[in-house]
Short mmCIF file of C-alpha atoms in Angstrom, two decimals:
data_model
loop_
_atom_site.label_atom_id
_atom_site.label_comp_id
_atom_site.label_asym_id
_atom_site.label_seq_id
_atom_site.Cartn_x
_atom_site.Cartn_y
_atom_site.Cartn_z
CA UNK J 22 92.63 138.31 116.27
CA UNK J 23 96.38 137.67 116.22
CA UNK J 24 97.39 134.13 117.17
CA UNK J 25 100.34 134.12 119.58
CA UNK J 26 103.30 131.77 119.22
CA UNK J 27 102.55 129.81 122.45
CA UNK J 28 99.07 129.00 121.15
CA UNK J 29 100.49 127.87 117.83
CA UNK J 30 103.03 125.68 119.65
CA UNK J 31 100.25 124.11 121.70
CA UNK J 32 98.29 123.46 118.50
CA UNK J 33 101.26 121.68 116.90
CA UNK J 34 101.88 119.57 120.01
CA UNK J 35 98.19 118.76 120.20
CA UNK J 36 98.24 117.66 116.57
CA UNK J 37 101.20 115.36 117.25
CA UNK J 38 99.35 113.77 120.16
CA UNK J 39 96.23 113.22 118.03
CA UNK J 40 98.29 111.66 115.23
CA UNK J 41 100.03 109.34 117.69
CA UNK J 42 96.80 108.21 119.32
CA UNK J 43 95.05 107.55 116.02
CA UNK J 44 98.08 105.66 114.72
CA UNK J 45 98.11 103.44 117.80
CA UNK J 46 94.40 102.72 117.35
CA UNK J 47 94.81 101.80 113.68
CA UNK J 48 97.76 99.51 114.06
CA UNK J 49 96.89 97.81 117.34
CA UNK J 50 93.23 97.13 116.61
CA UNK J 51 93.61 96.09 112.99
CA UNK J 52 96.51 93.70 113.39
CA UNK J 53 94.38 91.32 115.50
CA UNK J 54 91.33 91.38 113.27
CA UNK J 55 90.08 88.23 111.61
CA UNK J 56 90.54 88.85 107.91
CA UNK J 57 87.55 88.53 105.61
CA UNK J 58 87.64 85.43 103.40
CA UNK J 59 87.34 85.49 99.61
CA UNK J 60 83.80 84.16 99.90
CA UNK J 61 82.91 86.85 102.43
CA UNK J 62 84.23 89.62 100.15
CA UNK J 63 82.47 88.36 97.02
CA UNK J 64 79.16 87.91 98.82
CA UNK J 65 79.34 91.35 100.46
CA UNK J 66 80.24 93.03 97.16
CA UNK J 67 77.30 91.49 95.33
CA UNK J 68 74.90 92.30 98.15
CA UNK J 69 76.09 95.91 98.29
CA UNK J 70 75.89 96.36 94.53
CA UNK J 71 72.36 94.94 94.32
CA UNK J 72 71.26 96.97 97.33
CA UNK J 73 72.49 100.38 96.16
CA UNK J 74 72.63 100.29 92.36
CA UNK J 75 69.24 102.01 92.06
CA UNK J 76 69.73 104.36 95.01
CA UNK J 77 68.70 107.93 94.21
CA UNK J 78 69.92 111.16 95.72
CA UNK J 79 72.59 113.77 95.16
CA UNK J 80 73.74 115.32 91.89
CA UNK J 81 76.90 115.59 89.81
CA UNK J 82 79.26 118.46 90.57
CA UNK J 83 78.16 121.17 88.15
CA UNK J 84 80.62 123.99 88.94
CA UNK J 85 83.16 122.12 86.79
CA UNK J 86 81.46 121.68 83.39
CA UNK J 87 83.19 118.40 82.54
CA UNK J 88 81.94 116.67 85.71
CA UNK J 89 78.36 117.74 85.09
CA UNK J 90 78.33 115.68 81.86
CA UNK J 91 79.43 112.34 83.40
CA UNK J 92 76.71 109.65 83.33
CA UNK J 93 75.14 109.81 86.79
CA UNK J 94 74.08 106.14 86.65
CA UNK J 95 77.67 104.82 86.64
CA UNK J 96 78.37 102.70 89.70
CA UNK J 97 81.41 100.54 90.37
CA UNK J 98 83.04 98.91 93.39
CA UNK J 99 86.50 97.36 93.64
CA UNK J 100 88.28 95.78 96.58
CA UNK J 101 92.00 95.03 96.33
CA UNK J 102 93.50 93.06 99.20
CA UNK J 103 96.95 93.59 100.67
CA UNK J 104 98.09 90.34 99.06
CA UNK J 105 97.00 91.50 95.59
CA UNK J 106 93.61 89.88 95.01
CA UNK J 107 91.20 92.05 92.99
CA UNK J 108 87.42 91.92 93.41
CA UNK J 109 85.46 94.10 90.93
CA UNK J 110 81.74 94.76 90.66
CA UNK J 111 79.82 97.00 88.25
CA UNK J 112 81.36 99.81 86.15
CA UNK J 113 85.04 99.49 87.01
CA UNK J 114 86.75 100.45 83.73
CA UNK J 115 85.39 103.94 83.07
CA UNK J 116 88.04 106.60 83.71
CA UNK J 117 86.80 109.58 85.71
CA UNK J 118 88.48 112.55 87.38
CA UNK J 119 90.38 111.65 90.54
CA UNK J 120 89.85 115.18 91.92
CA UNK J 121 90.48 115.60 95.66
CA UNK J 122 91.44 111.97 96.19
CA UNK J 123 94.71 113.03 94.56
CA UNK J 124 95.56 115.04 97.69
CA UNK J 125 96.32 111.84 99.60
CA UNK J 126 99.07 110.85 97.20
CA UNK J 127 100.82 114.21 96.99
CA UNK J 128 100.71 114.23 100.80
CA UNK J 129 102.49 110.86 100.66
CA UNK J 130 105.06 112.35 98.30
CA UNK J 131 105.62 115.38 100.54
CA UNK J 132 106.07 113.16 103.60
CA UNK J 133 108.54 111.02 101.68
CA UNK J 134 110.52 114.04 100.44
CA UNK J 135 110.31 116.39 103.43
CA UNK J 136 109.22 114.35 106.45
CA UNK J 137 106.35 114.60 108.90
CA UNK J 138 107.67 117.54 110.92
CA UNK J 139 107.95 119.79 107.86
CA UNK J 140 104.40 118.92 106.79
CA UNK J 141 103.11 119.49 110.34
CA UNK J 142 104.89 122.81 110.78
CA UNK J 143 104.31 124.17 107.26
CA UNK J 144 100.73 123.08 106.62
CA UNK J 145 99.13 121.52 109.71
CA UNK J 146 97.05 118.38 110.20
CA UNK J 147 93.99 119.51 112.13
CA UNK J 148 90.45 119.42 110.74
CA UNK J 149 89.04 122.77 109.69
CA UNK J 150 85.38 121.86 110.14
CA UNK J 151 84.67 124.04 107.10
CA UNK J 152 84.11 123.35 103.37
CA UNK J 153 87.10 122.08 101.38
CA UNK J 154 87.62 125.39 99.55
CA UNK J 155 87.19 127.68 102.56
CA UNK J 156 89.26 130.87 102.77
CA UNK J 157 87.96 131.58 106.26
CA UNK J 158 89.69 128.44 107.56
CA UNK J 159 93.08 129.93 106.65
CA UNK J 160 92.41 133.04 108.74
CA UNK J 161 90.92 131.34 111.80
CA UNK J 162 93.94 129.31 112.91
CA UNK J 163 97.02 131.45 112.59
CA UNK J 164 96.97 132.10 108.84
CA UNK J 165 97.89 128.50 108.07
CA UNK J 166 96.43 126.03 105.52
CA UNK J 167 95.49 123.65 108.41
CA UNK J 168 95.23 120.32 106.56
CA UNK J 169 96.74 118.76 103.41
CA UNK J 170 93.35 117.40 102.32
CA UNK J 171 91.55 120.74 101.95
CA UNK J 172 92.30 122.91 98.92
CA UNK J 173 94.55 125.42 100.71
CA UNK J 174 96.58 122.65 102.30
CA UNK J 175 96.78 120.62 99.11
CA UNK J 176 98.05 123.61 97.12
CA UNK J 177 100.63 124.28 99.86
CA UNK J 178 101.61 120.59 99.83
CA UNK J 179 102.32 120.78 96.10
CA UNK J 180 104.42 123.88 96.71
CA UNK J 181 106.55 121.93 99.23
CA UNK J 182 107.53 119.33 96.63
CA UNK J 183 110.91 119.45 94.95
CA UNK J 184 112.19 120.96 92.80
CA UNK J 185 111.16 124.57 93.26
CA UNK J 186 110.77 127.07 90.40
CA UNK J 187 110.62 124.27 87.81
CA UNK J 188 107.08 123.39 86.80
CA UNK J 189 107.99 120.71 84.27
CA UNK J 190 110.32 118.82 86.61
CA UNK J 191 107.90 119.05 89.53
CA UNK J 192 105.04 117.73 87.44
CA UNK J 193 107.20 114.84 86.17
CA UNK J 194 107.86 113.74 89.76
CA UNK J 195 104.20 114.03 90.71
CA UNK J 196 103.16 111.98 87.69
CA UNK J 197 105.73 109.29 88.49
CA UNK J 198 104.47 109.09 92.07
CA UNK J 199 100.86 108.59 90.96
CA UNK J 200 101.90 105.96 88.42
CA UNK J 201 103.73 103.99 91.12
CA UNK J 202 100.69 104.06 93.41
CA UNK J 203 98.36 102.92 90.61
CA UNK J 204 100.79 100.42 89.12
CA UNK J 205 100.26 101.81 85.64
CA UNK J 206 100.69 105.03 83.67
CA UNK J 207 97.85 107.44 84.43
CA UNK J 208 96.89 110.16 81.97
CA UNK J 209 95.45 113.60 82.59
CA UNK J 210 91.96 114.01 81.13
CA UNK J 211 92.70 117.03 78.97
CA UNK J 212 89.10 118.26 78.75
CA UNK J 213 88.76 118.06 82.54
CA UNK J 214 92.07 119.88 83.07
CA UNK J 215 91.00 122.70 80.75
CA UNK J 216 87.58 122.84 82.40
CA UNK J 217 89.15 123.11 85.85
CA UNK J 218 91.77 125.64 84.79
CA UNK J 219 89.06 127.87 83.31
CA UNK J 220 87.15 127.89 86.63
CA UNK J 221 90.13 128.00 89.01
CA UNK J 222 89.93 131.61 90.19
CA UNK J 223 89.00 130.69 93.77
CA UNK J 224 92.03 128.41 94.15
CA UNK J 225 94.24 131.07 92.59
CA UNK J 226 93.03 133.50 95.25
CA UNK J 227 93.79 130.94 97.96
CA UNK J 228 97.34 130.53 96.61
CA UNK J 229 97.94 134.28 96.65
CA UNK J 230 96.58 134.56 100.19
CA UNK J 231 98.90 131.78 101.34
CA UNK J 232 101.82 133.48 99.61
CA UNK J 233 101.06 136.71 101.49
CA UNK J 234 101.38 134.77 104.77
CA UNK J 235 104.58 132.99 103.68
CA UNK J 236 102.69 129.69 103.65
CA UNK J 237 103.30 128.92 99.99
CA UNK J 238 106.73 127.55 99.16
CA UNK J 239 106.91 127.84 95.38
CA UNK J 240 105.58 130.24 92.78
CA UNK J 241 101.76 130.43 93.00
CA UNK J 242 101.33 129.76 89.27
CA UNK J 243 103.40 126.56 89.49
CA UNK J 244 101.61 125.28 92.59
CA UNK J 245 98.18 125.96 91.11
CA UNK J 246 98.91 124.36 87.73
CA UNK J 247 100.44 121.19 89.20
CA UNK J 248 97.58 120.93 91.70
CA UNK J 249 94.97 121.37 88.96
CA UNK J 250 96.65 118.76 86.77
CA UNK J 251 96.87 116.19 89.55
CA UNK J 252 93.14 116.62 90.20
CA UNK J 253 92.55 115.91 86.49
CA UNK J 254 94.14 112.46 86.39
CA UNK J 255 91.82 109.90 84.84
CA UNK J 256 91.38 106.82 87.03
CA UNK J 257 89.00 103.91 87.16
CA UNK J 258 87.69 102.21 90.29
CA UNK J 259 90.36 99.52 90.10
CA UNK J 260 93.15 102.12 89.97
CA UNK J 261 91.82 103.78 93.11
CA UNK J 262 91.44 100.46 94.92
CA UNK J 263 95.06 99.56 94.08
CA UNK J 264 96.21 102.97 95.34
CA UNK J 265 94.24 102.51 98.56
CA UNK J 266 95.54 98.95 98.93
CA UNK J 267 99.10 100.28 98.64
CA UNK J 268 98.42 102.30 101.79
CA UNK J 269 96.81 99.25 103.41
CA UNK J 270 99.90 97.21 102.50
CA UNK J 271 102.31 99.46 104.41
CA UNK J 272 103.31 101.45 101.34
CA UNK J 273 103.98 98.54 98.98
CA UNK J 274 101.86 98.27 95.82
CA UNK J 275 100.23 94.81 96.17
CA UNK J 276 100.23 94.22 92.40
CA UNK J 277 103.68 95.47 91.36
CA UNK J 278 105.34 94.76 94.76
CA UNK J 279 107.13 98.13 94.54
CA UNK J 280 107.61 100.12 97.75
CA UNK J 281 106.04 103.49 96.99
CA UNK J 282 106.22 105.18 100.40
CA UNK J 283 108.06 104.33 103.60
CA UNK J 284 105.97 102.44 106.19
CA UNK J 285 106.65 105.10 108.84
CA UNK J 286 104.50 107.58 106.88
CA UNK J 287 101.43 105.33 106.52
CA UNK J 288 99.98 106.06 110.00
CA UNK J 289 100.43 109.78 109.34
CA UNK J 290 98.60 109.59 106.01
CA UNK J 291 95.74 107.56 107.47
CA UNK J 292 95.46 109.90 110.46
CA UNK J 293 95.08 112.92 108.17
CA UNK J 294 92.48 111.04 106.09
CA UNK J 295 90.60 110.54 109.35
CA UNK J 296 90.55 114.26 110.10
CA UNK J 297 89.47 115.68 106.73
CA UNK J 298 88.92 112.86 104.22
CA UNK J 299 85.23 113.61 103.68
CA UNK J 300 85.49 117.36 104.16
CA UNK J 301 83.37 118.83 106.97
CA UNK J 302 81.43 115.56 107.43
CA UNK J 303 84.53 113.50 108.29
CA UNK J 304 83.66 113.26 111.97
CA UNK J 305 80.28 111.75 111.19
CA UNK J 306 81.93 109.34 108.74
CA UNK J 307 84.48 108.11 111.28
CA UNK J 308 81.75 107.82 113.91
CA UNK J 309 79.56 105.65 111.66
CA UNK J 310 82.06 103.79 109.50
CA UNK J 311 85.45 103.96 111.18
CA UNK J 312 87.63 103.80 108.08
CA UNK J 313 90.22 106.38 106.96
CA UNK J 314 88.83 107.53 103.63
CA UNK J 315 89.05 110.22 100.97
CA UNK J 316 86.42 111.49 98.56
CA UNK J 317 86.59 113.47 95.35
CA UNK J 318 83.95 115.51 93.55
CA UNK J 319 84.44 113.27 90.51
CA UNK J 320 82.34 110.70 92.40
CA UNK J 321 85.02 108.44 93.85
CA UNK J 322 85.73 107.47 97.45
CA UNK J 323 88.61 105.34 98.71
CA UNK J 324 88.81 103.65 102.10
CA UNK J 325 91.79 101.93 103.69
CA UNK J 326 91.66 98.92 106.02
CA UNK J 327 95.23 98.73 107.35
CA UNK J 328 96.83 95.36 106.75
CA UNK J 329 93.80 94.07 104.86
CA UNK J 330 92.47 95.93 101.83
CA UNK J 331 91.74 99.07 99.88
CA UNK J 332 88.16 99.83 98.81
CA UNK J 333 87.13 102.14 95.98
CA UNK J 334 83.63 103.09 94.88
CA UNK J 335 82.64 105.30 91.95
CA UNK J 336 79.20 106.92 91.65
CA UNK J 337 79.02 110.57 90.48
CA UNK J 338 76.02 112.09 92.35
CA UNK J 339 77.25 113.99 95.42
CA UNK J 340 75.77 115.27 98.66
CA UNK J 341 76.04 118.93 99.70
CA UNK J 342 79.52 118.43 101.16
CA UNK J 343 80.82 116.99 97.87
CA UNK J 344 80.86 113.28 98.76
CA UNK J 345 79.34 110.54 96.61
CA UNK J 346 76.00 109.53 98.08
CA UNK J 347 76.05 105.97 96.75
CA UNK J 348 79.72 105.40 97.55
CA UNK J 349 79.20 106.40 101.19
CA UNK J 350 76.30 103.98 101.58
CA UNK J 351 78.26 101.21 99.88
CA UNK J 352 81.37 101.53 102.02
CA UNK J 353 79.33 101.86 105.21
CA UNK J 354 77.54 98.62 104.30
CA UNK J 355 80.80 96.80 103.46
CA UNK J 356 82.47 97.99 106.66
CA UNK J 357 79.58 96.64 108.71
CA UNK J 358 79.19 93.40 106.76
CA UNK J 359 82.90 92.55 106.75
CA UNK J 360 83.56 93.99 110.25
CA UNK J 361 86.19 96.44 109.02
CA UNK J 362 85.79 99.37 111.46
CA UNK J 363 89.32 100.11 112.70
CA UNK J 364 88.07 101.22 116.09
CA UNK J 365 86.55 97.82 116.89
CA UNK J 366 88.91 95.66 118.94
CA UNK J 367 89.05 91.96 118.17
CA UNK J 368 90.16 89.22 120.51
#
């Protein structure tokens, strides 16, 4: 079925309304919250770790050989507050593949370089309701990627970044952006990158399909390689918590004090995380937990509490949608214990 221009226009306007409403909710409800004390955070972390460290269920991603070999018993939690306090628990130094969590930070870069309207018009911000690597989702809604946090949208987001037709220069800018979010130099896990590149045929097909619909804005080979590399960054739980806390701190890294992204883009980033951060189960996540979050098949999940903290949990076994089983339980517990749900008004 051909999608007419009026329907597309309505979809874009509807997306803008949704973004605006979610942004208002985040930044009106959270500003009046009582912030958790240091004692509260430490007690909740220990309770969560003890409660879930032996939790069974799920399995490592096995379609990428490198991820299948990661020790499935690893479990780490880190909270970094907006004022730079760091609270670690468990395995927080092991470097694992950032995977789809990386999509959040190239979205931030695209918003910074091109602005929200370009991202909205070129990619879209609505949830697909389908798996993260779905081709069908592209066809259903006007031959558009639909969301920067699914594979099609993430590849298109990379293609939006400057400069065009220059893989080396584009990658250098992406790497610098990630380093600023983490507050340190991140390295690509070479074995993971090679493992992903060798099994990347589905994403290559997505890139070519997008190109055929004029929804890819750089050479497919460049977009795919940069996207694959960014997914192969090695991070530990502290790195991810710092990156999440940078979003919680209005775009300023709480450890380095460097402004990484303009404050005006933070509500947009968090809104998109709330539409597709945990793939097709995002609605259930927001219903139960109420925190803008993003998962990766490497076993990590980040959550952002605007104005308060970033949370990161690492535990490799995943559910069928590709989200860490243990990390979901942990963050749900912390959100309840510390009263972090952004949709709960506080007097």
